[in-house]
Short mmCIF file of C-alpha atoms in Angstrom, two decimals:
data_model
loop_
_atom_site.label_atom_id
_atom_site.label_comp_id
_atom_site.label_asym_id
_atom_site.label_seq_id
_atom_site.Cartn_x
_atom_site.Cartn_y
_atom_site.Cartn_z
CA UNK O 1 101.22 141.16 181.73
CA UNK O 2 102.59 138.09 183.92
CA UNK O 3 102.94 134.91 182.41
CA UNK O 4 100.72 132.32 183.64
CA UNK O 5 103.70 130.36 185.60
CA UNK O 6 105.07 133.39 187.38
CA UNK O 7 101.32 134.38 189.09
CA UNK O 8 100.98 134.27 192.46
CA UNK O 9 98.53 132.43 193.77
CA UNK O 10 95.58 132.80 197.23
CA UNK O 11 98.74 131.67 199.84
CA UNK O 12 101.26 134.26 198.04
CA UNK O 13 99.06 137.12 198.17
CA UNK O 14 96.95 136.90 201.71
CA UNK O 15 100.89 136.34 202.40
CA UNK O 16 102.17 140.17 201.15
CA UNK O 17 99.28 141.45 201.94
CA UNK O 18 99.84 140.62 205.83
CA UNK O 19 103.00 140.94 205.60
CA UNK O 20 102.62 144.57 204.09
CA UNK O 21 99.92 145.07 207.27
CA UNK O 22 102.01 143.30 209.81
CA UNK O 23 105.60 143.56 208.76
CA UNK O 24 105.59 146.94 209.37
CA UNK O 25 102.91 148.30 211.29
CA UNK O 26 102.99 146.51 214.43
CA UNK O 27 107.15 146.67 214.84
CA UNK O 28 107.32 150.00 216.44
CA UNK O 29 103.58 150.49 217.37
CA UNK O 30 103.43 149.41 221.27
CA UNK O 31 106.29 152.22 221.55
CA UNK O 32 104.70 154.67 219.37
CA UNK O 33 101.28 154.21 221.49
CA UNK O 34 102.64 154.32 224.59
CA UNK O 35 103.84 158.06 225.00
CA UNK O 36 99.70 158.68 225.27
CA UNK O 37 99.28 155.76 227.32
CA UNK O 38 97.20 152.17 227.65
CA UNK O 39 94.21 154.11 226.64
CA UNK O 40 94.92 154.49 223.04
CA UNK O 41 94.53 151.25 222.91
CA UNK O 42 90.58 152.05 222.30
CA UNK O 43 91.83 153.40 218.88
CA UNK O 44 92.45 149.67 217.78
CA UNK O 45 88.61 148.95 218.54
CA UNK O 46 87.62 151.70 216.14
CA UNK O 47 90.21 150.78 213.70
CA UNK O 48 89.33 147.10 213.74
CA UNK O 49 85.93 148.37 212.45
CA UNK O 50 86.65 150.59 210.04
CA UNK O 51 89.58 148.40 208.21
CA UNK O 52 87.00 145.40 207.79
CA UNK O 53 84.54 147.79 206.42
CA UNK O 54 87.08 148.48 204.16
CA UNK O 55 88.10 145.46 203.56
CA UNK O 56 85.08 144.33 202.91
CA UNK O 57 84.34 146.79 200.28
CA UNK O 58 87.52 146.36 198.80
CA UNK O 59 86.60 142.73 198.24
CA UNK O 60 83.46 143.56 196.67
CA UNK O 61 85.29 146.19 194.27
CA UNK O 62 87.99 143.37 193.51
CA UNK O 63 85.34 140.63 193.23
CA UNK O 64 83.71 142.99 190.10
CA UNK O 65 86.07 144.98 189.13
CA UNK O 66 89.43 142.93 187.60
CA UNK O 67 90.99 145.28 185.79
CA UNK O 68 94.62 145.82 186.12
CA UNK O 69 95.20 148.71 188.95
CA UNK O 70 93.32 147.73 191.66
CA UNK O 71 92.38 150.96 193.45
CA UNK O 72 92.94 153.47 190.58
CA UNK O 73 90.70 150.74 187.94
CA UNK O 74 87.96 151.18 190.84
CA UNK O 75 88.37 155.04 191.09
CA UNK O 76 88.40 155.31 187.29
CA UNK O 77 84.44 153.25 187.34
CA UNK O 78 83.09 156.57 188.69
CA UNK O 79 85.44 159.52 188.26
CA UNK O 80 87.18 158.74 184.93
CA UNK O 81 90.87 158.66 183.60
CA UNK O 82 92.06 161.65 185.97
CA UNK O 83 91.18 159.19 188.83
CA UNK O 84 93.19 156.46 187.72
CA UNK O 85 95.75 158.58 187.79
CA UNK O 86 95.59 160.76 191.13
CA UNK O 87 94.78 157.32 193.02
CA UNK O 88 97.92 155.81 191.20
CA UNK O 89 99.74 158.76 192.11
CA UNK O 90 98.81 159.50 195.69
CA UNK O 91 99.22 155.84 196.63
CA UNK O 92 102.99 155.34 194.82
CA UNK O 93 104.11 158.42 196.65
CA UNK O 94 101.73 157.07 200.15
CA UNK O 95 104.25 153.40 199.64
CA UNK O 96 107.78 155.64 198.76
CA UNK O 97 107.05 157.25 202.37
CA UNK O 98 105.63 154.06 204.10
CA UNK O 99 109.05 152.06 202.57
CA UNK O 100 111.62 154.80 204.43
CA UNK O 101 108.89 154.06 207.39
CA UNK O 102 109.38 150.64 207.39
CA UNK O 103 113.61 151.39 206.68
CA UNK O 104 113.66 152.77 210.10
CA UNK O 105 111.65 150.23 211.87
CA UNK O 106 114.12 147.56 211.06
CA UNK O 107 117.14 149.93 211.84
CA UNK O 108 115.38 150.29 215.60
CA UNK O 109 115.84 146.43 215.74
CA UNK O 110 118.97 146.24 213.92
CA UNK O 111 120.34 148.74 216.38
CA UNK O 112 120.33 146.40 219.24
CA UNK O 113 123.38 144.03 217.11
CA UNK O 114 125.12 147.14 215.56
CA UNK O 115 124.79 150.08 218.28
CA UNK O 116 127.01 152.65 216.16
CA UNK O 117 123.39 152.73 213.44
CA UNK O 118 121.78 154.76 216.82
CA UNK O 119 125.08 156.93 217.67
CA UNK O 120 124.36 159.92 215.65
CA UNK O 121 121.14 160.68 212.84
CA UNK O 122 123.66 160.39 210.24
CA UNK O 123 124.55 156.88 210.80
CA UNK O 124 120.65 156.18 210.91
CA UNK O 125 120.66 157.47 207.50
CA UNK O 126 123.48 154.90 206.63
CA UNK O 127 121.63 152.19 207.89
CA UNK O 128 118.52 152.99 206.03
CA UNK O 129 119.66 153.77 202.68
CA UNK O 130 121.10 150.41 202.64
CA UNK O 131 118.03 148.28 203.71
CA UNK O 132 116.40 150.38 200.97
CA UNK O 133 118.73 149.37 198.31
CA UNK O 134 119.13 145.86 198.87
CA UNK O 135 115.83 145.07 199.66
CA UNK O 136 114.31 146.66 196.34
CA UNK O 137 117.60 144.58 194.29
CA UNK O 138 115.99 141.73 195.64
CA UNK O 139 112.72 142.41 193.73
CA UNK O 140 114.34 142.30 190.32
CA UNK O 141 113.58 138.88 189.27
CA UNK O 142 109.51 139.48 189.70
CA UNK O 143 106.00 138.46 190.86
CA UNK O 144 107.00 134.32 191.86
CA UNK O 145 110.19 135.40 194.07
CA UNK O 146 108.67 137.76 196.14
CA UNK O 147 105.97 135.51 196.85
CA UNK O 148 108.14 132.98 197.83
CA UNK O 149 110.27 134.84 199.95
CA UNK O 150 107.33 136.62 202.30
CA UNK O 151 105.76 133.45 203.06
CA UNK O 152 109.14 132.49 204.94
CA UNK O 153 109.51 136.69 206.15
CA UNK O 154 106.28 136.83 207.49
CA UNK O 155 106.88 134.50 209.91
CA UNK O 156 109.55 137.26 211.47
CA UNK O 157 106.30 138.84 212.89
CA UNK O 158 103.77 136.55 212.69
CA UNK O 159 105.92 133.90 216.08
CA UNK O 160 106.73 136.87 217.83
CA UNK O 161 102.84 138.92 217.92
CA UNK O 162 101.12 136.26 217.99
CA UNK O 163 102.81 134.08 220.72
CA UNK O 164 103.16 137.53 222.78
CA UNK O 165 98.50 137.48 221.31
CA UNK O 166 98.88 133.58 223.40
CA UNK O 167 101.14 133.05 226.72
CA UNK O 168 102.21 136.93 227.01
CA UNK O 169 99.24 136.69 229.52
CA UNK O 170 101.24 134.81 231.59
CA UNK O 171 103.08 137.47 232.24
CA UNK O 172 100.68 140.03 232.94
CA UNK O 173 100.54 141.94 235.01
CA UNK O 174 97.43 144.35 235.63
CA UNK O 175 98.72 146.66 238.01
CA UNK O 176 101.19 147.66 235.32
CA UNK O 177 98.38 147.79 232.62
CA UNK O 178 95.99 149.85 235.25
CA UNK O 179 99.72 151.95 235.54
CA UNK O 180 99.87 152.82 231.79
CA UNK O 181 96.31 153.23 230.85
CA UNK O 182 95.96 157.39 231.25
CA UNK O 183 99.02 158.72 232.94
CA UNK O 184 98.45 161.99 230.99
CA UNK O 185 95.21 162.32 232.13
CA UNK O 186 93.42 162.65 228.97
CA UNK O 187 89.94 163.00 227.25
CA UNK O 188 88.59 159.18 225.77
CA UNK O 189 88.10 161.29 222.51
CA UNK O 190 91.86 162.16 223.09
CA UNK O 191 93.10 159.25 223.28
CA UNK O 192 91.02 157.46 220.15
CA UNK O 193 91.78 160.80 218.33
CA UNK O 194 95.69 160.27 219.41
CA UNK O 195 96.33 157.19 218.23
CA UNK O 196 93.75 156.56 215.37
CA UNK O 197 96.31 157.39 212.51
CA UNK O 198 98.91 154.82 214.18
CA UNK O 199 96.82 152.53 214.34
CA UNK O 200 95.50 152.77 210.72
CA UNK O 201 99.08 152.94 209.81
CA UNK O 202 99.21 148.96 210.91
CA UNK O 203 96.12 148.38 208.74
CA UNK O 204 97.54 150.00 205.60
CA UNK O 205 97.93 147.16 202.99
CA UNK O 206 94.76 146.02 203.36
CA UNK O 207 94.23 147.67 199.04
CA UNK O 208 97.44 145.20 198.30
CA UNK O 209 96.07 142.80 196.75
CA UNK O 210 93.80 144.76 194.48
CA UNK O 211 96.94 146.12 193.18
CA UNK O 212 98.49 143.62 192.24
CA UNK O 213 95.29 142.46 190.71
CA UNK O 214 97.52 141.55 187.30
CA UNK O 215 99.84 139.33 188.95
CA UNK O 216 97.05 137.17 190.39
CA UNK O 217 95.67 134.18 189.76
CA UNK O 218 91.81 134.10 189.45
CA UNK O 219 91.89 137.46 190.50
CA UNK O 220 88.02 137.48 191.06
CA UNK O 221 88.21 134.91 194.15
CA UNK O 222 91.83 135.37 195.60
CA UNK O 223 91.45 139.23 195.59
CA UNK O 224 88.16 139.49 197.84
CA UNK O 225 89.64 136.50 200.04
CA UNK O 226 92.80 138.01 200.98
CA UNK O 227 91.68 140.97 201.41
CA UNK O 228 89.66 139.53 204.23
CA UNK O 229 91.52 136.71 205.81
CA UNK O 230 95.01 139.18 206.41
CA UNK O 231 92.21 141.63 207.98
CA UNK O 232 91.01 139.41 209.81
CA UNK O 233 94.35 137.49 211.09
CA UNK O 234 96.12 141.14 212.05
CA UNK O 235 93.32 142.62 213.67
CA UNK O 236 92.91 140.13 215.82
CA UNK O 237 96.84 139.82 216.37
CA UNK O 238 97.07 143.29 217.08
CA UNK O 239 94.90 143.97 219.89
CA UNK O 240 95.82 140.82 222.32
CA UNK O 241 99.65 141.58 221.61
CA UNK O 242 99.51 145.43 222.43
CA UNK O 243 96.67 144.86 225.05
CA UNK O 244 99.74 142.02 226.69
CA UNK O 245 103.06 144.13 226.21
CA UNK O 246 101.16 147.05 228.24
CA UNK O 247 100.68 144.72 230.95
CA UNK O 248 104.24 143.44 230.89
CA UNK O 249 106.59 146.31 230.49
CA UNK O 250 106.07 149.48 232.15
CA UNK O 251 104.76 152.52 229.88
CA UNK O 252 107.43 154.89 230.98
CA UNK O 253 110.13 152.21 229.83
CA UNK O 254 108.00 151.42 226.45
CA UNK O 255 107.95 154.37 225.09
CA UNK O 256 111.62 154.71 225.49
CA UNK O 257 112.06 151.59 222.77
CA UNK O 258 112.80 150.95 219.72
CA UNK O 259 112.27 147.46 219.71
CA UNK O 260 109.78 147.00 221.64
CA UNK O 261 109.16 143.23 220.78
CA UNK O 262 112.66 142.42 221.35
CA UNK O 263 112.19 143.66 224.96
CA UNK O 264 108.82 141.97 225.98
CA UNK O 265 110.50 139.03 224.90
CA UNK O 266 113.74 139.98 226.84
CA UNK O 267 111.83 140.61 230.49
CA UNK O 268 109.41 137.13 229.93
CA UNK O 269 112.32 135.04 229.11
CA UNK O 270 115.88 135.81 228.82
CA UNK O 271 118.48 138.16 226.67
CA UNK O 272 118.86 135.70 224.13
CA UNK O 273 115.47 134.94 223.39
CA UNK O 274 115.26 138.63 223.28
CA UNK O 275 117.91 138.83 221.03
CA UNK O 276 116.33 136.04 218.48
CA UNK O 277 113.07 137.91 218.75
CA UNK O 278 114.54 141.00 217.42
CA UNK O 279 116.23 139.44 214.54
CA UNK O 280 112.85 137.61 213.54
CA UNK O 281 111.74 141.46 213.83
CA UNK O 282 114.48 142.25 211.43
CA UNK O 283 113.68 139.61 209.08
CA UNK O 284 109.52 140.50 208.89
CA UNK O 285 110.61 144.48 208.38
CA UNK O 286 112.95 142.69 205.07
CA UNK O 287 110.27 140.72 203.82
CA UNK O 288 107.15 143.88 204.65
CA UNK O 289 109.55 146.18 203.02
CA UNK O 290 109.94 143.75 199.69
CA UNK O 291 106.55 143.35 199.60
CA UNK O 292 105.93 147.25 199.84
CA UNK O 293 108.59 148.12 196.95
CA UNK O 294 107.34 145.73 194.70
CA UNK O 295 103.01 145.95 194.86
CA UNK O 296 104.67 149.76 194.21
CA UNK O 297 106.59 149.12 191.59
CA UNK O 298 103.30 147.06 189.73
CA UNK O 299 101.24 150.23 190.59
CA UNK O 300 103.47 152.57 188.82
CA UNK O 301 103.62 150.35 185.51
CA UNK O 302 100.17 149.66 185.10
CA UNK O 303 100.09 153.10 184.81
CA UNK O 304 102.63 153.85 182.38
CA UNK O 305 100.69 150.60 180.44
CA UNK O 306 97.90 153.17 180.54
CA UNK O 307 99.74 156.33 179.37
CA UNK O 308 99.28 158.10 182.40
CA UNK O 309 103.20 157.39 184.21
CA UNK O 310 106.07 158.16 182.08
CA UNK O 311 106.90 154.96 179.64
CA UNK O 312 109.49 154.07 181.64
CA UNK O 313 108.04 153.07 184.42
CA UNK O 314 106.80 150.29 182.62
CA UNK O 315 109.93 148.72 181.06
CA UNK O 316 110.32 144.97 182.27
CA UNK O 317 113.04 142.78 182.53
CA UNK O 318 113.32 139.32 181.52
CA UNK O 319 111.43 138.41 184.80
CA UNK O 320 108.80 140.51 183.78
CA UNK O 321 109.73 143.43 186.60
CA UNK O 322 109.77 146.63 186.08
CA UNK O 323 113.15 147.11 186.87
CA UNK O 324 113.91 150.97 185.62
CA UNK O 325 110.78 152.08 187.70
CA UNK O 326 112.25 150.20 190.72
CA UNK O 327 115.44 152.62 190.50
CA UNK O 328 113.87 155.45 189.60
CA UNK O 329 111.32 154.65 193.29
CA UNK O 330 114.84 153.97 195.02
CA UNK O 331 115.93 157.36 194.24
CA UNK O 332 112.68 158.86 195.21
CA UNK O 333 113.01 156.92 199.57
CA UNK O 334 116.76 157.98 199.43
CA UNK O 335 115.80 161.51 198.63
CA UNK O 336 112.92 161.55 201.37
CA UNK O 337 114.70 159.55 203.60
CA UNK O 338 117.38 162.46 203.98
CA UNK O 339 114.83 165.31 204.30
CA UNK O 340 113.14 163.73 207.55
CA UNK O 341 116.57 162.71 208.99
CA UNK O 342 115.59 163.07 212.72
CA UNK O 343 117.17 162.86 216.52
CA UNK O 344 114.87 160.07 217.23
CA UNK O 345 113.83 157.12 215.33
CA UNK O 346 110.18 157.16 216.89
CA UNK O 347 110.00 161.01 215.93
CA UNK O 348 110.77 160.18 212.22
CA UNK O 349 109.16 157.24 212.78
CA UNK O 350 105.68 159.48 213.33
CA UNK O 351 106.20 161.97 210.95
CA UNK O 352 106.62 159.34 208.03
CA UNK O 353 103.47 157.33 209.75
CA UNK O 354 101.26 160.00 209.36
CA UNK O 355 102.40 161.75 205.94
CA UNK O 356 101.69 158.58 204.57
CA UNK O 357 98.32 157.89 206.47
CA UNK O 358 96.70 161.36 204.91
CA UNK O 359 98.22 160.27 201.33
CA UNK O 360 96.73 156.77 201.18
CA UNK O 361 93.64 158.34 202.20
CA UNK O 362 93.20 160.01 198.99
CA UNK O 363 93.25 156.73 196.60
CA UNK O 364 91.36 154.73 199.67
CA UNK O 365 87.78 157.96 199.58
CA UNK O 366 87.75 157.55 195.44
CA UNK O 367 88.18 153.73 195.00
CA UNK O 368 86.24 152.80 197.86
CA UNK O 369 83.22 155.91 196.65
CA UNK O 370 83.02 153.99 192.89
CA UNK O 371 82.04 150.46 195.18
CA UNK O 372 78.05 151.26 193.98
CA UNK O 373 78.62 151.88 190.45
CA UNK O 374 81.11 148.25 190.22
CA UNK O 375 78.21 146.68 191.98
CA UNK O 376 75.59 148.30 189.28
CA UNK O 377 77.66 147.22 186.40
CA UNK O 378 78.03 143.47 187.61
CA UNK O 379 74.24 143.29 187.69
CA UNK O 380 74.33 142.17 191.79
CA UNK O 381 71.15 141.53 193.61
CA UNK O 382 69.56 144.59 195.62
CA UNK O 383 70.06 143.05 199.06
CA UNK O 384 73.45 142.62 198.22
CA UNK O 385 73.83 146.16 196.76
CA UNK O 386 71.93 147.56 200.42
CA UNK O 387 74.85 145.81 202.20
CA UNK O 388 77.69 147.24 200.01
CA UNK O 389 76.59 150.47 200.19
CA UNK O 390 76.08 150.70 204.20
CA UNK O 391 79.03 149.17 204.64
CA UNK O 392 80.90 151.34 202.08
CA UNK O 393 79.63 154.01 203.33
CA UNK O 394 80.75 153.30 206.95
CA UNK O 395 84.42 152.62 205.10
CA UNK O 396 84.55 155.85 203.65
CA UNK O 397 83.67 157.98 206.48
CA UNK O 398 85.98 156.14 208.55
CA UNK O 399 88.82 156.93 205.64
CA UNK O 400 87.91 160.88 205.88
CA UNK O 401 88.21 160.64 209.61
CA UNK O 402 91.14 158.72 209.89
CA UNK O 403 92.48 161.53 207.72
CA UNK O 404 91.60 164.15 209.61
CA UNK O 405 93.69 161.93 212.47
CA UNK O 406 96.62 163.03 211.17
CA UNK O 407 97.29 166.52 212.20
CA UNK O 408 97.34 169.52 210.67
CA UNK O 409 100.77 168.95 209.45
CA UNK O 410 100.50 166.18 207.91
CA UNK O 411 96.80 167.30 206.38
CA UNK O 412 98.70 170.37 204.96
CA UNK O 413 101.76 168.51 203.34
CA UNK O 414 99.58 166.26 202.15
CA UNK O 415 97.28 168.39 200.65
CA UNK O 416 100.18 169.77 198.68
CA UNK O 417 101.43 166.59 197.05
CA UNK O 418 97.73 165.46 196.53
CA UNK O 419 97.22 168.74 194.42
CA UNK O 420 100.58 168.67 192.76
CA UNK O 421 99.12 165.36 191.66
CA UNK O 422 96.58 167.42 189.34
CA UNK O 423 99.26 169.76 187.70
CA UNK O 424 100.81 166.58 186.36
CA UNK O 425 97.56 165.63 185.22
CA UNK O 426 97.18 168.55 183.74
CA UNK O 427 100.40 167.96 180.97
CA UNK O 428 99.49 164.24 180.72
CA UNK O 429 95.85 165.37 179.54
CA UNK O 430 96.96 167.90 176.91
CA UNK O 431 99.04 165.41 175.64
CA UNK O 432 96.63 162.58 175.09
CA UNK O 433 94.31 165.42 173.49
CA UNK O 434 97.12 165.93 171.23
CA UNK O 435 97.66 161.78 170.23
CA UNK O 436 94.50 161.96 169.61
CA UNK O 437 94.35 164.41 167.28
CA UNK O 438 97.09 162.99 165.24
CA UNK O 439 95.99 159.31 165.28
CA UNK O 440 92.69 160.87 163.61
#
């Protein structure tokens, strides 16, 4: 367990949750959504409602279940010890995939300054693995340092995205927005479906407050507060900024951009301002990646402490950081980066996003369906229980639809990865049975 003087407070935790969402999801999202057109913005409305329901449910879980492990601990309350492992395992895999996707986003912005990175897919790969290695080693000094770094880097995305949401309307052209609205003449339902996985990706990170609960001061108060504050802030800025950018940059140009925020600020002001914003976006990507890797290290450490992951994941250095587990995670990230090399950054990004979203819905559903028993164990009043069940049900159904929206390929490979988790757990369960017989 972390010592008290090395734990994060509400501000540090809210920052990590915010940067986990905003520092990764929004960076390339305007370009990805532009492939469908402005009508894909309708997916934000559905996603914002679903994300708030998820945030509320996780806030309640975090309020009444402060066991280390976040979603995994919640899942165990309803589904037993095997669900703790499956939730930890799938979340771990999701964050490995997410880390690579964020590194891809970062390289997209870096290409502006280092054109060599986009000359060949191999050059892009070198950039991706370099970023993964740098951020992983930046995490070795523990929770407090990670929180401090995130407090700085989050401004790299808050300033341009929030700034665009406020002042971008002065450059907003209704005709540009209208022309971009539905260039492929698709139905509203199809547009929402096409944008659902991408917009849901932007909100992944809601749960990271709970996952880091073991390193937070007063988790009963700070975990739920961090969930709600980060989600409300992120939802408002996402919807406003992506709407504005669709009314400034022509859709066909936006759809091909690897650095949409740098592009829009360059058009609004000057190429120099665009370069500054691009540099800030790179900083935000690095901070987001730092936060994701820190969170994943904590997930695997808690699972190792419960003898559900190999013991090596729980070994910590003098800063209370699970360094060996981080190196194993880095190896997985590098392997995944090799497997997903693509001719274009946006294609690689979208493949990773869909797979990450599907896999992350597994621990979401396991954890959210435990809300009822968590509230019963806490002996909450009937009104609070009823509200929690209603909103929690919305969160679960939305999560299932989010998994469906990732598409056939992501569902297929995600299901295989999940089933492999049960295969691994069979060995863990048999090992525990043998140990229990020996001890008795």
